[in-house]
Structures are given as structure tokens and as C-alpha cells.
Coordinates of C-alpha atoms in Angstrom, one line a residue:
Chain Q
M29 CA -111.7 -134.1 -39.4
Q30 CA -113.7 -131.0 -38.4
A31 CA -115.0 -131.1 -34.8
A32 CA -117.8 -129.2 -33.1
I33 CA -117.7 -129.1 -29.3
L34 CA -121.1 -128.5 -27.7
L35 CA -121.4 -126.2 -24.8
F36 CA -124.2 -126.5 -22.3
P37 CA -124.4 -124.4 -19.1
G38 CA -122.5 -126.2 -16.4
I39 CA -120.1 -128.0 -18.8
N40 CA -116.5 -127.6 -17.5
R41 CA -114.3 -129.8 -19.6
E42 CA -114.6 -128.1 -22.9
R43 CA -111.1 -126.5 -22.7
D44 CA -109.5 -129.9 -22.1
M45 CA -111.4 -131.2 -25.2
I46 CA -110.3 -128.1 -27.3
L47 CA -106.6 -128.8 -26.4
A48 CA -106.9 -132.5 -27.3
V49 CA -108.6 -131.7 -30.7
R50 CA -106.2 -128.9 -31.5
Q51 CA -103.2 -131.1 -30.8
S52 CA -104.3 -134.1 -32.7
F53 CA -106.4 -132.6 -35.5
G54 CA -104.2 -129.6 -36.2
R55 CA -107.2 -127.4 -36.6
E56 CA -109.5 -125.5 -34.2
P57 CA -112.8 -127.1 -33.2
A58 CA -116.0 -125.0 -33.5
I59 CA -117.7 -124.3 -30.2
V60 CA -121.4 -124.6 -30.4
W61 CA -123.8 -123.2 -27.8
H62 CA -126.7 -125.5 -26.9
K63 CA -129.3 -123.0 -28.1
E64 CA -128.1 -123.3 -31.7
T65 CA -130.4 -125.4 -33.9
E66 CA -127.8 -126.3 -36.5
L67 CA -124.2 -127.6 -36.5
P68 CA -121.6 -125.6 -38.5
A69 CA -121.5 -126.8 -42.1
G70 CA -118.9 -129.4 -42.7
T71 CA -119.0 -130.8 -39.1
D72 CA -117.6 -134.4 -39.1
L73 CA -117.5 -135.0 -35.4
V74 CA -119.7 -133.7 -32.6
I75 CA -118.1 -133.8 -29.1
L76 CA -120.1 -133.5 -25.9
P77 CA -117.6 -132.8 -23.1
G78 CA -117.8 -133.5 -19.4
G79 CA -119.2 -131.3 -16.6
F80 CA -122.4 -130.9 -14.9
S81 CA -124.8 -129.6 -17.5
F82 CA -127.8 -127.8 -15.9
G83 CA -126.5 -128.6 -12.5
D84 CA -127.3 -132.3 -13.0
Y85 CA -130.9 -131.4 -12.0
L86 CA -133.5 -134.1 -12.4
R87 CA -131.0 -136.6 -13.7
C88 CA -127.5 -136.2 -15.1
G89 CA -127.8 -135.1 -18.8
A90 CA -131.6 -135.1 -18.8
M91 CA -132.0 -131.3 -19.4
A92 CA -129.2 -131.1 -21.9
A93 CA -130.6 -134.0 -23.9
Q94 CA -133.7 -131.7 -24.6
S95 CA -131.6 -128.7 -25.7
P96 CA -132.3 -127.3 -29.2
I97 CA -128.9 -128.4 -30.6
M98 CA -129.6 -132.0 -29.8
R99 CA -132.1 -132.3 -32.7
A100 CA -129.3 -131.4 -35.0
V101 CA -127.0 -133.9 -33.3
K102 CA -129.5 -136.7 -33.8
S103 CA -129.8 -135.9 -37.5
H104 CA -126.0 -135.8 -37.7
A105 CA -125.8 -139.3 -36.1
E106 CA -128.6 -140.6 -38.3
R107 CA -126.6 -139.4 -41.4
G108 CA -123.7 -141.5 -40.1
G109 CA -121.8 -138.6 -38.5
Y110 CA -119.3 -139.2 -35.7
V111 CA -120.3 -138.4 -32.1
L112 CA -118.1 -138.6 -29.0
G113 CA -119.6 -138.2 -25.5
V114 CA -117.4 -138.2 -22.5
C115 CA -118.6 -138.3 -18.9
N116 CA -121.5 -135.9 -18.7
G117 CA -121.5 -136.1 -22.5
F118 CA -122.0 -139.9 -22.3
Q119 CA -124.9 -139.3 -19.9
I120 CA -126.4 -136.7 -22.3
I121 CA -126.3 -139.0 -25.3
T122 CA -127.8 -141.9 -23.4
E123 CA -130.6 -139.6 -22.2
A124 CA -131.1 -138.5 -25.8
G125 CA -131.4 -142.1 -26.9
L126 CA -128.3 -142.1 -29.1
L127 CA -126.9 -144.9 -27.1
P128 CA -128.8 -147.6 -25.0
G129 CA -128.8 -147.9 -21.2
A130 CA -128.3 -145.3 -18.5
L131 CA -125.7 -144.1 -16.0
L132 CA -126.8 -144.6 -12.4
R133 CA -125.3 -143.3 -9.1
N134 CA -122.0 -145.0 -8.4
A135 CA -122.6 -148.2 -6.6
G136 CA -120.5 -147.0 -3.6
L137 CA -122.3 -143.7 -3.6
R138 CA -119.0 -141.8 -3.6
F139 CA -117.9 -139.4 -6.2
L140 CA -114.8 -141.0 -7.9
S141 CA -111.9 -138.7 -8.7
M142 CA -108.9 -140.9 -9.6
D143 CA -107.2 -142.7 -12.4
T144 CA -108.6 -146.0 -13.8
M145 CA -107.3 -148.5 -16.3
L146 CA -109.3 -149.2 -19.4
K147 CA -109.1 -152.1 -21.9
V148 CA -109.5 -151.4 -25.6
E149 CA -112.0 -154.1 -26.7
R150 CA -111.5 -153.6 -30.4
N151 CA -109.2 -151.4 -32.5
D152 CA -111.0 -151.5 -35.9
T153 CA -113.1 -148.4 -35.2
V154 CA -112.4 -144.7 -36.0
F155 CA -112.0 -144.0 -32.3
T156 CA -109.4 -146.8 -31.5
S157 CA -107.3 -147.5 -34.6
K158 CA -104.1 -146.1 -32.9
W159 CA -104.3 -148.6 -30.1
E160 CA -103.5 -152.3 -30.1
K161 CA -106.5 -154.6 -29.6
G162 CA -106.6 -155.5 -25.9
A163 CA -104.4 -152.6 -25.0
E164 CA -104.8 -151.1 -21.5
F165 CA -104.4 -147.5 -20.9
R166 CA -104.7 -145.1 -17.9
A167 CA -107.6 -142.6 -17.9
P168 CA -108.7 -140.1 -15.2
M169 CA -112.3 -140.4 -14.1
A170 CA -114.3 -137.8 -12.2
H171 CA -118.0 -138.7 -11.8
G172 CA -120.7 -139.4 -9.3
D173 CA -123.0 -141.2 -11.7
G174 CA -121.0 -143.6 -13.9
N175 CA -122.6 -146.9 -13.0
Y176 CA -123.6 -148.1 -16.5
T177 CA -126.8 -150.1 -16.5
A178 CA -129.0 -151.7 -19.1
D179 CA -131.3 -154.8 -19.1
D180 CA -129.7 -158.2 -19.8
A181 CA -131.0 -158.3 -23.4
I182 CA -129.3 -155.0 -24.2
L183 CA -126.1 -156.0 -22.4
D184 CA -126.0 -159.3 -24.3
R185 CA -126.6 -157.5 -27.6
L186 CA -123.8 -155.0 -26.9
E187 CA -121.4 -157.8 -26.1
G188 CA -122.6 -160.0 -29.0
D189 CA -122.4 -157.3 -31.6
G190 CA -119.0 -156.0 -30.4
L191 CA -120.3 -152.7 -29.2
V192 CA -118.4 -152.6 -25.9
A193 CA -115.7 -150.0 -26.5
F194 CA -113.8 -150.0 -23.2
R195 CA -114.0 -151.9 -20.0
Y196 CA -112.6 -151.1 -16.6
S197 CA -109.6 -153.5 -16.3
D198 CA -108.1 -152.8 -12.9
A199 CA -111.2 -152.3 -10.8
N200 CA -114.9 -151.7 -11.5
R201 CA -115.2 -148.9 -8.9
N202 CA -118.6 -147.5 -10.0
G203 CA -120.3 -150.8 -10.3
S204 CA -121.0 -150.7 -14.0
A205 CA -122.7 -153.7 -15.5
R206 CA -120.1 -156.1 -17.0
S207 CA -117.4 -153.5 -16.2
I208 CA -118.5 -151.4 -19.2
A209 CA -116.8 -148.0 -19.4
G210 CA -117.8 -147.1 -22.9
I211 CA -120.1 -148.3 -25.7
Y212 CA -120.6 -147.8 -29.5
S213 CA -123.7 -147.3 -31.6
P214 CA -124.4 -150.2 -34.0
N215 CA -122.6 -148.4 -36.8
L216 CA -119.6 -147.8 -34.6
R217 CA -119.8 -144.0 -35.2
V218 CA -121.2 -142.9 -31.8
L219 CA -119.0 -143.5 -28.8
G220 CA -119.8 -142.7 -25.2
L221 CA -117.5 -143.3 -22.2
M222 CA -117.2 -142.1 -18.6
P223 CA -113.4 -141.6 -18.1
H224 CA -111.5 -138.7 -19.6
P225 CA -108.9 -139.6 -22.3
E226 CA -108.7 -135.8 -23.1
N227 CA -107.1 -135.3 -19.7
L228 CA -104.0 -137.3 -20.5
I229 CA -102.8 -136.0 -23.9
D230 CA -99.6 -134.2 -23.0
P231 CA -96.5 -135.1 -20.8
L232 CA -97.3 -132.0 -18.8
M233 CA -100.5 -133.6 -17.7
G234 CA -98.5 -136.7 -16.5
G235 CA -98.9 -138.8 -19.5
T236 CA -100.3 -139.3 -23.0
D237 CA -102.4 -142.4 -22.5
G238 CA -105.5 -140.8 -23.9
K239 CA -103.9 -139.3 -27.0
P240 CA -104.5 -142.4 -29.3
L241 CA -108.3 -141.6 -29.2
F242 CA -107.8 -138.2 -30.8
D243 CA -105.0 -139.4 -33.1
S244 CA -107.3 -142.2 -34.3
L245 CA -110.0 -139.7 -35.1
A246 CA -107.6 -137.5 -36.8
A247 CA -106.5 -140.4 -39.1
A248 CA -110.1 -141.3 -39.9
Chain P
M24 CA -155.4 -128.6 -11.1
K25 CA -152.4 -130.4 -9.6
A26 CA -150.6 -133.4 -10.9
I27 CA -148.3 -135.4 -8.7
V28 CA -145.7 -137.6 -10.4
T29 CA -144.0 -140.3 -8.3
I30 CA -140.8 -141.7 -9.9
M31 CA -139.1 -144.8 -8.6
L32 CA -136.2 -146.9 -9.9
K33 CA -137.6 -150.0 -11.6
N34 CA -137.5 -153.3 -9.7
G35 CA -134.2 -154.9 -10.3
V36 CA -132.3 -151.6 -10.8
L37 CA -129.7 -151.2 -8.0
D38 CA -130.7 -148.4 -5.6
P39 CA -127.5 -147.6 -3.7
Q40 CA -129.2 -144.6 -1.9
G41 CA -132.0 -146.8 -0.7
K42 CA -129.5 -149.3 0.5
A43 CA -127.5 -146.7 2.4
I44 CA -130.7 -145.4 4.1
G45 CA -131.6 -148.9 5.1
H46 CA -128.2 -149.5 6.6
A47 CA -128.5 -146.2 8.5
L48 CA -131.9 -147.1 9.9
N49 CA -130.6 -150.5 11.0
N50 CA -127.7 -148.8 12.7
L51 CA -130.2 -146.6 14.5
G52 CA -131.8 -149.7 16.0
F53 CA -134.7 -150.1 13.5
A54 CA -133.9 -153.8 13.0
Q55 CA -137.3 -154.4 11.4
V56 CA -136.3 -152.4 8.3
G57 CA -135.5 -154.6 5.3
E58 CA -135.1 -153.3 1.7
V59 CA -135.5 -149.5 1.2
R60 CA -136.2 -147.9 -2.1
M61 CA -135.8 -144.2 -2.7
G62 CA -137.6 -142.2 -5.4
K63 CA -138.8 -138.6 -6.1
I64 CA -142.0 -136.8 -6.2
I65 CA -142.7 -133.9 -8.6
E66 CA -145.8 -131.7 -8.2
L67 CA -147.0 -129.7 -11.2
E68 CA -149.6 -126.9 -11.2
L69 CA -151.6 -127.3 -14.4
A70 CA -153.8 -124.7 -16.2
E71 CA -156.2 -127.5 -17.0
T72 CA -159.7 -128.4 -15.8
D73 CA -160.2 -131.7 -17.4
A74 CA -158.7 -134.4 -15.2
G75 CA -158.4 -136.9 -18.1
K76 CA -156.5 -134.4 -20.2
A77 CA -154.4 -133.4 -17.2
R78 CA -153.4 -137.1 -16.7
A79 CA -152.6 -137.7 -20.3
D80 CA -150.5 -134.6 -20.6
T81 CA -148.6 -135.4 -17.4
E82 CA -147.9 -138.9 -18.5
E83 CA -146.5 -137.5 -21.7
M84 CA -144.3 -135.1 -19.7
A85 CA -143.1 -138.0 -17.6
R86 CA -142.2 -140.1 -20.6
K87 CA -140.4 -137.2 -22.4
L88 CA -138.5 -135.7 -19.5
L89 CA -139.5 -136.4 -15.8
A90 CA -138.6 -140.1 -15.8
N91 CA -136.0 -142.1 -17.7
T92 CA -138.1 -145.1 -18.5
V93 CA -134.9 -147.2 -19.2
I94 CA -134.3 -147.2 -15.4
E95 CA -137.4 -145.6 -13.8
S96 CA -141.1 -146.2 -13.5
F97 CA -143.6 -143.5 -12.8
K98 CA -147.1 -143.0 -11.4
V99 CA -149.3 -140.0 -12.0
E100 CA -152.0 -138.8 -9.6
I101 CA -154.4 -135.9 -10.4
A102 CA -155.5 -133.9 -7.4
G103 CA -158.4 -131.5 -7.8

């Protein structure tokens, strides 16, 4: 699995993502600046890390979604390539139309910096094969705009088609519709989620709850 | 020519900032305040003299970037 990690101005979680990829994949990810127009040849997985791209101006992820590299990311996704967007990365791929819905301001208006519990809705995808179905794991979250919203028809379709990847299982602190923390594209190859599995991949970080995400991808 | 784009969250989309402002106004004694919705206004200076063209261009800008039509609605005004 060859990964390319995208870098936009204001992104700050790329180092965590590099560590997670290095540890599980056993090879270095490529780092791709947002002004590039092509992904490195042989890229299997595009990762959009967390942070505050372009200062979250206008709307979270709105500017980054218009960056030159995003055209290449869309073609990659259309060809069936893998895409992982975490936190700001999730916001960017919803703004870019790779996933439906949008992330609104947290319902309680406060920035949430704490651990949450997530439930694995299905384990037959390239992102979740190393978990048991229904498993719960701890994941740090750090966001002001993580309140997932979409109209009822889209929410019904996501649930009916099994495209909900993770749900908040201890408390729905940001007010997300139907406690949704992460969703898949219809072909199950694009995943976006708000919490940060890459921040719990080593005992030194206090746990390895997030490691199965990267081990699953490594095994794909 | 100036274009003014007003962007609001769509009806039915939760507006926690509007809600907080409403609570604060109630606490200040403005008991008559019911629902509050908050949006944003973006003013654009356009090198364009045709009002119709200015409106069409600005609407395209709103759809492509200024508003996220999944959650927001927008209104364009052209001021001479």
C-alpha cells in the first residue's frame, strides 16, 4: 500500500499520520503539497490529515477543496483509489463532494478536545478488517466543527446502504446526526471521520486503539 | 459594480450560534426575541458593467465556493 499524504497550509497532523503509516505500512508515505496537480505514480491511498487548512476561512475545508491537487484526488477516487480524510481532511472531502453531507459547528459551540468511543459498524472494508464487527475503540478528537449533517434522505441512504463507518458510542458530544462519526463512499473506498485514530497507535501515546485502521489498510 | 452575497444556513439546519445569540439577548432582558439565525455577508467589487452578467457570475461564485449549498442558501444583490 503506497500512501500519499496531502499537505495544505494550516494542516498540523501530518506528522502523526506519517508515524501511523510508517509503523503499519513499513514504507514511507509521499508528502504532496496542495499546489501539485498530480499524485505520485503508484499511489494507492490518499490521506488528508487534520488541522486548520487555510485558517478554516469561509468554512472548514472550503478553500482546500478548491486546491489544484484536489482534481487529481477526485480522479483517483473515480478510478477506485483509496482516500482517507480525518478531521479537517473529512471536512475537505465533503466540501469537495467526495462524500455527502457537511460538518457544522459543534452543537454545544465548544471546541472538543478529549477522547471519545467509536463503534465499528462493519469490518468487511479495507479500513476496518482488523477490528471485530461492533467493536468499540477509543479515539482522540479535537474539533470545533464536527457536527455531521445531511438531509434525511441522505442519512437514510447511508444507513440503508451500510455506509456509516463509525458512530460515537459513549456520547454524541458534537451533535452529529444519528451519532455518525465517519462515513464511506458507495464503493467503500473513501472514508472520512472526525476523530483521530492516528493519535493512538503506540503505547507511548497511551494506547494503540487506532492502530487497526492502519493495519487493515496495510493488509488490503 | 458591487455584488453583495448573503449566506444563511438553510431552514431546518441547526444554527447553534444563532441560538446562543438568542439566549444572550433574552438574558439581557429582550424577552421579545424568539428564534435568531446568523449568516454572513460577502461584498465583491467586480470589474463588470452589465448587471445581469454580474449577477450570473456572482451566483456561479456562490455555488462554487462562497456557499455550501448542502447546508446554506444564498442571495445575490447587485449594487451599482
